[in-house]
DNA sequence: CCGGCTATGCAAATCGTTTTGCATAGTAAG
DNA sequence: CTTACTATGCAAAACGATTTGCATAGCCGG
């Protein structure tokens, strides 16, 4: 059935399309009685403004993109999927309540053609330095915000995922009882790694030992992490706690511990960052951090909306990260 | 920077906007030489057709929705998130390659307002009978397809997730060596449950025993499943294998087995359907089925496109489900 | 009675495409 | 020399809203 247009509604209400438009938008005063008549009639006729026509005029798409340069689907396995998708799910809910649709953007393949993709703004999750999707959107003049600061791009507004606080939280917990803590992060340059490494360096200094930190190539995934962890543990027998922010890597560390016959948590304490299924289901269950990703997602969307509207982004506080202590680091 | 319009490009090329339009769309013949000139110039000027204007004219939104009535985010915990999100990730990639954006639609809250959401089509993942989102979209005349048939809605085209074959696969594997198999599904009426239950009934009959099947209320999640499993196992001591398609429920069953002191797989063999993180990370690791969700997602999108275009949907074959045998059912 | 204000509403331009219907020139067939 | 047809391209009308710039009427104060 063809939907009725503003012209038909106007005719039915005995006014001009202009008046109908104003009645709904409130951009100009319309006699309350007239307005009521229009609204009632619109309801009866099932009139809904054609979003496409509106967009041509107003220049908005009503869509925002959520993107991560981390290989999206199979590429790096579902390793990172959980984190991203938890954000995606929360963001979709929030976006909708702000009358925006959330569109998932896969990582940019060299040949992919995003020309038809018309969005009002984009959220990039944990961008790396020189993030390709970030470049892509900002080159097009699309407003962009990030979840986790974009390294080297202080001009990009971002929602803090509190990596510094999170790192401290993990480190102090792991280091209790004079445990000596090592660190395993990833090779890509993401802000969360950078901050964590910095906090770790300071932490080791405070406690008077040499930092022991290694990086895993992300595409190697769990297996690579296991190998690196083995190296680290063999080479540094005094390390008896490991901070491993990436949950997939932490699972790898568990494997390494097993093959080295180091019991967790007795011989090795372990904590990871993202409290997803991996942390909850691994054996032993892993201590992790509640990052309040739902709040983060919501804040990111509202930040993006503010940027799109050219408003001053009002920084909304996110609940501080919360350590969820589990078996892997129980005293 | 204001992007150049078709009028400017036309002027620069010394032709009319019409000709430019035809040059790109190919809907009418344009002299090859003229066309080449236009294309070259467009490239130089960085002309890209304004998608919004195009859509107003052609009536497409360039967006498809992916929806599931399963509580999306927190509601039922991340239980189902994995399955849905694996599809979402694959679908996003495929959609983009077909020049469509994939938009995530959260479940319909009573108060949610989807008016602004304008999509060309929708994919519903495993709809229940009387699925609200399915109703919503089809009431609006939006083309809809489903992943997994919509119970009672044979008019909705769907991509088969091969529940019958999957069920047989699991049951025959579990029932080897004269094991007696029980079944745990969910309360909602999804096609996959329905088919699985039917296959199971037949299977039990073939093997000459009374079927033992219970349903778990989905919102109870893992804990509820554990309770139900305990009841089932206590009440039917001869059951020494369980087919539990929902992975979150299967995790619950593992808990139940532990508290009943039934070792898995020796005292109880177990298999689940979705081969996600749960299956891979649980202890013992669970036998599951590779459903080829990437292929399913791709097929769903192409099916939807066919429906949107009013074409005859060409049924594309999906690779048969593949049993991934793991510890939970090892002989 | 006049200038100036408010309240109310309409006409027409605009957004940037796509598409339809015609126009012209050239050419081949009868 | 018509007629008929092809090749090529343009003008103008959509698409359905939003927005700007008037227009009218009524009213007030001086």
PDB file of N, CA and C in Angstrom, chain A residues 8-60:
ATOM      1  N   UNK A   8      -1.120  14.858   0.864  1.00  0.00           N
ATOM      2  CA  UNK A   8      -2.447  14.291   1.093  1.00  0.00           C
ATOM      3  C   UNK A   8      -2.959  14.643   2.484  1.00  0.00           C
ATOM      4  N   UNK A   9      -2.061  14.528   3.433  1.00  0.00           N
ATOM      5  CA  UNK A   9      -2.460  14.851   4.797  1.00  0.00           C
ATOM      6  C   UNK A   9      -2.871  16.317   4.901  1.00  0.00           C
ATOM      7  N   UNK A  10      -2.093  17.161   4.250  1.00  0.00           N
ATOM      8  CA  UNK A  10      -2.387  18.586   4.273  1.00  0.00           C
ATOM      9  C   UNK A  10      -3.760  18.857   3.667  1.00  0.00           C
ATOM     10  N   UNK A  11      -3.989  18.232   2.529  1.00  0.00           N
ATOM     11  CA  UNK A  11      -5.277  18.436   1.877  1.00  0.00           C
ATOM     12  C   UNK A  11      -6.406  17.990   2.806  1.00  0.00           C
ATOM     13  N   UNK A  12      -6.230  16.822   3.385  1.00  0.00           N
ATOM     14  CA  UNK A  12      -7.268  16.287   4.256  1.00  0.00           C
ATOM     15  C   UNK A  12      -7.527  17.205   5.455  1.00  0.00           C
ATOM     16  N   UNK A  13      -6.470  17.826   5.914  1.00  0.00           N
ATOM     17  CA  UNK A  13      -6.617  18.687   7.091  1.00  0.00           C
ATOM     18  C   UNK A  13      -7.004  20.106   6.700  1.00  0.00           C
ATOM     19  N   UNK A  14      -7.052  20.337   5.407  1.00  0.00           N
ATOM     20  CA  UNK A  14      -7.407  21.674   4.945  1.00  0.00           C
ATOM     21  C   UNK A  14      -6.347  22.718   5.210  1.00  0.00           C
ATOM     22  N   UNK A  15      -5.088  22.298   5.218  1.00  0.00           N
ATOM     23  CA  UNK A  15      -3.992  23.252   5.399  1.00  0.00           C
ATOM     24  C   UNK A  15      -2.940  22.982   4.336  1.00  0.00           C
ATOM     25  N   UNK A  16      -1.861  23.726   4.394  1.00  0.00           N
ATOM     26  CA  UNK A  16      -0.795  23.522   3.421  1.00  0.00           C
ATOM     27  C   UNK A  16       0.238  22.549   3.986  1.00  0.00           C
ATOM     28  N   UNK A  17       0.988  21.946   3.094  1.00  0.00           N
ATOM     29  CA  UNK A  17       2.057  21.040   3.545  1.00  0.00           C
ATOM     30  C   UNK A  17       2.995  21.728   4.533  1.00  0.00           C
ATOM     31  N   UNK A  18       3.236  22.983   4.285  1.00  0.00           N
ATOM     32  CA  UNK A  18       4.106  23.730   5.178  1.00  0.00           C
ATOM     33  C   UNK A  18       3.616  23.620   6.614  1.00  0.00           C
ATOM     34  N   UNK A  19       2.359  23.865   6.776  1.00  0.00           N
ATOM     35  CA  UNK A  19       1.793  23.849   8.123  1.00  0.00           C
ATOM     36  C   UNK A  19       1.907  22.481   8.753  1.00  0.00           C
ATOM     37  N   UNK A  20       1.689  21.468   7.952  1.00  0.00           N
ATOM     38  CA  UNK A  20       1.826  20.119   8.480  1.00  0.00           C
ATOM     39  C   UNK A  20       3.256  19.902   8.964  1.00  0.00           C
ATOM     40  N   UNK A  21       4.191  20.283   8.122  1.00  0.00           N
ATOM     41  CA  UNK A  21       5.594  20.122   8.484  1.00  0.00           C
ATOM     42  C   UNK A  21       5.889  20.837   9.798  1.00  0.00           C
ATOM     43  N   UNK A  22       5.437  22.068   9.894  1.00  0.00           N
ATOM     44  CA  UNK A  22       5.690  22.829  11.114  1.00  0.00           C
ATOM     45  C   UNK A  22       4.994  22.201  12.311  1.00  0.00           C
ATOM     46  N   UNK A  23       3.824  21.674  12.070  1.00  0.00           N
ATOM     47  CA  UNK A  23       3.083  21.068  13.170  1.00  0.00           C
ATOM     48  C   UNK A  23       3.900  19.956  13.813  1.00  0.00           C
ATOM     49  N   UNK A  24       4.588  19.200  12.972  1.00  0.00           N
ATOM     50  CA  UNK A  24       5.371  18.084  13.519  1.00  0.00           C
ATOM     51  C   UNK A  24       6.732  18.508  14.037  1.00  0.00           C
ATOM     52  N   UNK A  25       7.366  19.403  13.316  1.00  0.00           N
ATOM     53  CA  UNK A  25       8.735  19.738  13.696  1.00  0.00           C
ATOM     54  C   UNK A  25       8.769  20.790  14.798  1.00  0.00           C
ATOM     55  N   UNK A  26       7.720  21.583  14.905  1.00  0.00           N
ATOM     56  CA  UNK A  26       7.718  22.641  15.905  1.00  0.00           C
ATOM     57  C   UNK A  26       8.644  23.795  15.565  1.00  0.00           C
ATOM     58  N   UNK A  27       9.108  23.856  14.320  1.00  0.00           N
ATOM     59  CA  UNK A  27      10.046  24.924  13.967  1.00  0.00           C
ATOM     60  C   UNK A  27       9.344  26.274  13.829  1.00  0.00           C
ATOM     61  N   UNK A  28       8.063  26.249  13.686  1.00  0.00           N
ATOM     62  CA  UNK A  28       7.313  27.506  13.677  1.00  0.00           C
ATOM     63  C   UNK A  28       6.022  27.274  14.432  1.00  0.00           C
ATOM     64  N   UNK A  29       5.479  28.340  14.888  1.00  0.00           N
ATOM     65  CA  UNK A  29       4.269  28.228  15.679  1.00  0.00           C
ATOM     66  C   UNK A  29       3.092  27.794  14.796  1.00  0.00           C
ATOM     67  N   UNK A  30       2.345  26.847  15.314  1.00  0.00           N
ATOM     68  CA  UNK A  30       1.108  26.439  14.643  1.00  0.00           C
ATOM     69  C   UNK A  30      -0.009  26.468  15.679  1.00  0.00           C
ATOM     70  N   UNK A  31      -1.109  27.031  15.299  1.00  0.00           N
ATOM     71  CA  UNK A  31      -2.256  27.094  16.218  1.00  0.00           C
ATOM     72  C   UNK A  31      -2.538  25.719  16.807  1.00  0.00           C
ATOM     73  N   UNK A  32      -2.592  25.666  18.135  1.00  0.00           N
ATOM     74  CA  UNK A  32      -2.735  24.377  18.819  1.00  0.00           C
ATOM     75  C   UNK A  32      -3.912  23.560  18.287  1.00  0.00           C
ATOM     76  N   UNK A  33      -4.979  24.251  17.961  1.00  0.00           N
ATOM     77  CA  UNK A  33      -6.150  23.549  17.473  1.00  0.00           C
ATOM     78  C   UNK A  33      -5.860  22.902  16.120  1.00  0.00           C
ATOM     79  N   UNK A  34      -5.254  23.702  15.258  1.00  0.00           N
ATOM     80  CA  UNK A  34      -4.862  23.182  13.943  1.00  0.00           C
ATOM     81  C   UNK A  34      -3.930  21.998  14.110  1.00  0.00           C
ATOM     82  N   UNK A  35      -2.971  22.182  14.987  1.00  0.00           N
ATOM     83  CA  UNK A  35      -1.981  21.132  15.186  1.00  0.00           C
ATOM     84  C   UNK A  35      -2.654  19.836  15.641  1.00  0.00           C
ATOM     85  N   UNK A  36      -3.559  19.980  16.586  1.00  0.00           N
ATOM     86  CA  UNK A  36      -4.247  18.799  17.102  1.00  0.00           C
ATOM     87  C   UNK A  36      -4.991  18.085  15.970  1.00  0.00           C
ATOM     88  N   UNK A  37      -5.636  18.865  15.135  1.00  0.00           N
ATOM     89  CA  UNK A  37      -6.385  18.293  14.032  1.00  0.00           C
ATOM     90  C   UNK A  37      -5.440  17.509  13.115  1.00  0.00           C
ATOM     91  N   UNK A  38      -4.310  18.123  12.835  1.00  0.00           N
ATOM     92  CA  UNK A  38      -3.340  17.482  11.947  1.00  0.00           C
ATOM     93  C   UNK A  38      -2.834  16.174  12.540  1.00  0.00           C
ATOM     94  N   UNK A  39      -2.473  16.249  13.796  1.00  0.00           N
ATOM     95  CA  UNK A  39      -1.916  15.058  14.441  1.00  0.00           C
ATOM     96  C   UNK A  39      -2.937  13.916  14.456  1.00  0.00           C
ATOM     97  N   UNK A  40      -4.144  14.278  14.811  1.00  0.00           N
ATOM     98  CA  UNK A  40      -5.184  13.252  14.871  1.00  0.00           C
ATOM     99  C   UNK A  40      -5.382  12.599  13.505  1.00  0.00           C
ATOM    100  N   UNK A  41      -5.443  13.464  12.508  1.00  0.00           N
ATOM    101  CA  UNK A  41      -5.663  12.980  11.152  1.00  0.00           C
ATOM    102  C   UNK A  41      -4.498  12.104  10.693  1.00  0.00           C
ATOM    103  N   UNK A  42      -3.305  12.552  11.019  1.00  0.00           N
ATOM    104  CA  UNK A  42      -2.107  11.801  10.635  1.00  0.00           C
ATOM    105  C   UNK A  42      -2.183  10.399  11.224  1.00  0.00           C
ATOM    106  N   UNK A  43      -2.599  10.373  12.456  1.00  0.00           N
ATOM    107  CA  UNK A  43      -2.709   9.095  13.130  1.00  0.00           C
ATOM    108  C   UNK A  43      -3.712   8.200  12.412  1.00  0.00           C
ATOM    109  N   UNK A  44      -4.835   8.798  12.075  1.00  0.00           N
ATOM    110  CA  UNK A  44      -5.880   8.006  11.430  1.00  0.00           C
ATOM    111  C   UNK A  44      -5.447   7.512  10.053  1.00  0.00           C
ATOM    112  N   UNK A  45      -4.760   8.389   9.324  1.00  0.00           N
ATOM    113  CA  UNK A  45      -4.358   8.008   7.975  1.00  0.00           C
ATOM    114  C   UNK A  45      -3.076   7.181   7.977  1.00  0.00           C
ATOM    115  N   UNK A  46      -2.486   7.034   9.127  1.00  0.00           N
ATOM    116  CA  UNK A  46      -1.241   6.272   9.193  1.00  0.00           C
ATOM    117  C   UNK A  46      -0.093   7.001   8.504  1.00  0.00           C
ATOM    118  N   UNK A  47      -0.142   8.317   8.564  1.00  0.00           N
ATOM    119  CA  UNK A  47       0.939   9.066   7.923  1.00  0.00           C
ATOM    120  C   UNK A  47       2.224   8.975   8.729  1.00  0.00           C
ATOM    121  N   UNK A  48       3.294   8.620   8.041  1.00  0.00           N
ATOM    122  CA  UNK A  48       4.627   8.731   8.637  1.00  0.00           C
ATOM    123  C   UNK A  48       5.516   9.390   7.606  1.00  0.00           C
ATOM    124  N   UNK A  49       6.265  10.368   8.047  1.00  0.00           N
ATOM    125  CA  UNK A  49       7.124  11.091   7.097  1.00  0.00           C
ATOM    126  C   UNK A  49       8.066  10.113   6.416  1.00  0.00           C
ATOM    127  N   UNK A  50       8.212  10.245   5.158  1.00  0.00           N
ATOM    128  CA  UNK A  50       9.148   9.414   4.399  1.00  0.00           C
ATOM    129  C   UNK A  50      10.574   9.779   4.790  1.00  0.00           C
ATOM    130  N   UNK A  51      11.256   8.855   5.445  1.00  0.00           N
ATOM    131  CA  UNK A  51      12.596   9.179   5.945  1.00  0.00           C
ATOM    132  C   UNK A  51      13.552   9.554   4.817  1.00  0.00           C
ATOM    133  N   UNK A  52      13.344   8.980   3.676  1.00  0.00           N
ATOM    134  CA  UNK A  52      14.290   9.252   2.592  1.00  0.00           C
ATOM    135  C   UNK A  52      14.156  10.678   2.087  1.00  0.00           C
ATOM    136  N   UNK A  53      12.932  11.110   1.957  1.00  0.00           N
ATOM    137  CA  UNK A  53      12.725  12.488   1.499  1.00  0.00           C
ATOM    138  C   UNK A  53      13.281  13.448   2.541  1.00  0.00           C
ATOM    139  N   UNK A  54      12.999  13.130   3.769  1.00  0.00           N
ATOM    140  CA  UNK A  54      13.493  13.997   4.831  1.00  0.00           C
ATOM    141  C   UNK A  54      15.007  14.085   4.791  1.00  0.00           C
ATOM    142  N   UNK A  55      15.615  12.946   4.557  1.00  0.00           N
ATOM    143  CA  UNK A  55      17.077  12.935   4.592  1.00  0.00           C
ATOM    144  C   UNK A  55      17.693  13.694   3.441  1.00  0.00           C
ATOM    145  N   UNK A  56      17.060  13.612   2.301  1.00  0.00           N
ATOM    146  CA  UNK A  56      17.596  14.358   1.171  1.00  0.00           C
ATOM    147  C   UNK A  56      17.649  15.828   1.555  1.00  0.00           C
ATOM    148  N   UNK A  57      16.575  16.263   2.189  1.00  0.00           N
ATOM    149  CA  UNK A  57      16.505  17.672   2.549  1.00  0.00           C
ATOM    150  C   UNK A  57      17.441  18.024   3.702  1.00  0.00           C
ATOM    151  N   UNK A  58      17.378  17.239   4.742  1.00  0.00           N
ATOM    152  CA  UNK A  58      18.106  17.613   5.947  1.00  0.00           C
ATOM    153  C   UNK A  58      19.545  17.125   5.960  1.00  0.00           C
ATOM    154  N   UNK A  59      19.846  16.180   5.091  1.00  0.00           N
ATOM    155  CA  UNK A  59      21.227  15.752   4.979  1.00  0.00           C
ATOM    156  C   UNK A  59      21.691  14.757   6.012  1.00  0.00           C
ATOM    157  N   UNK A  60      20.779  14.150   6.729  1.00  0.00           N
ATOM    158  CA  UNK A  60      21.197  13.118   7.685  1.00  0.00           C
ATOM    159  C   UNK A  60      20.845  11.750   7.154  1.00  0.00           C
TER     160      UNK A  60
END
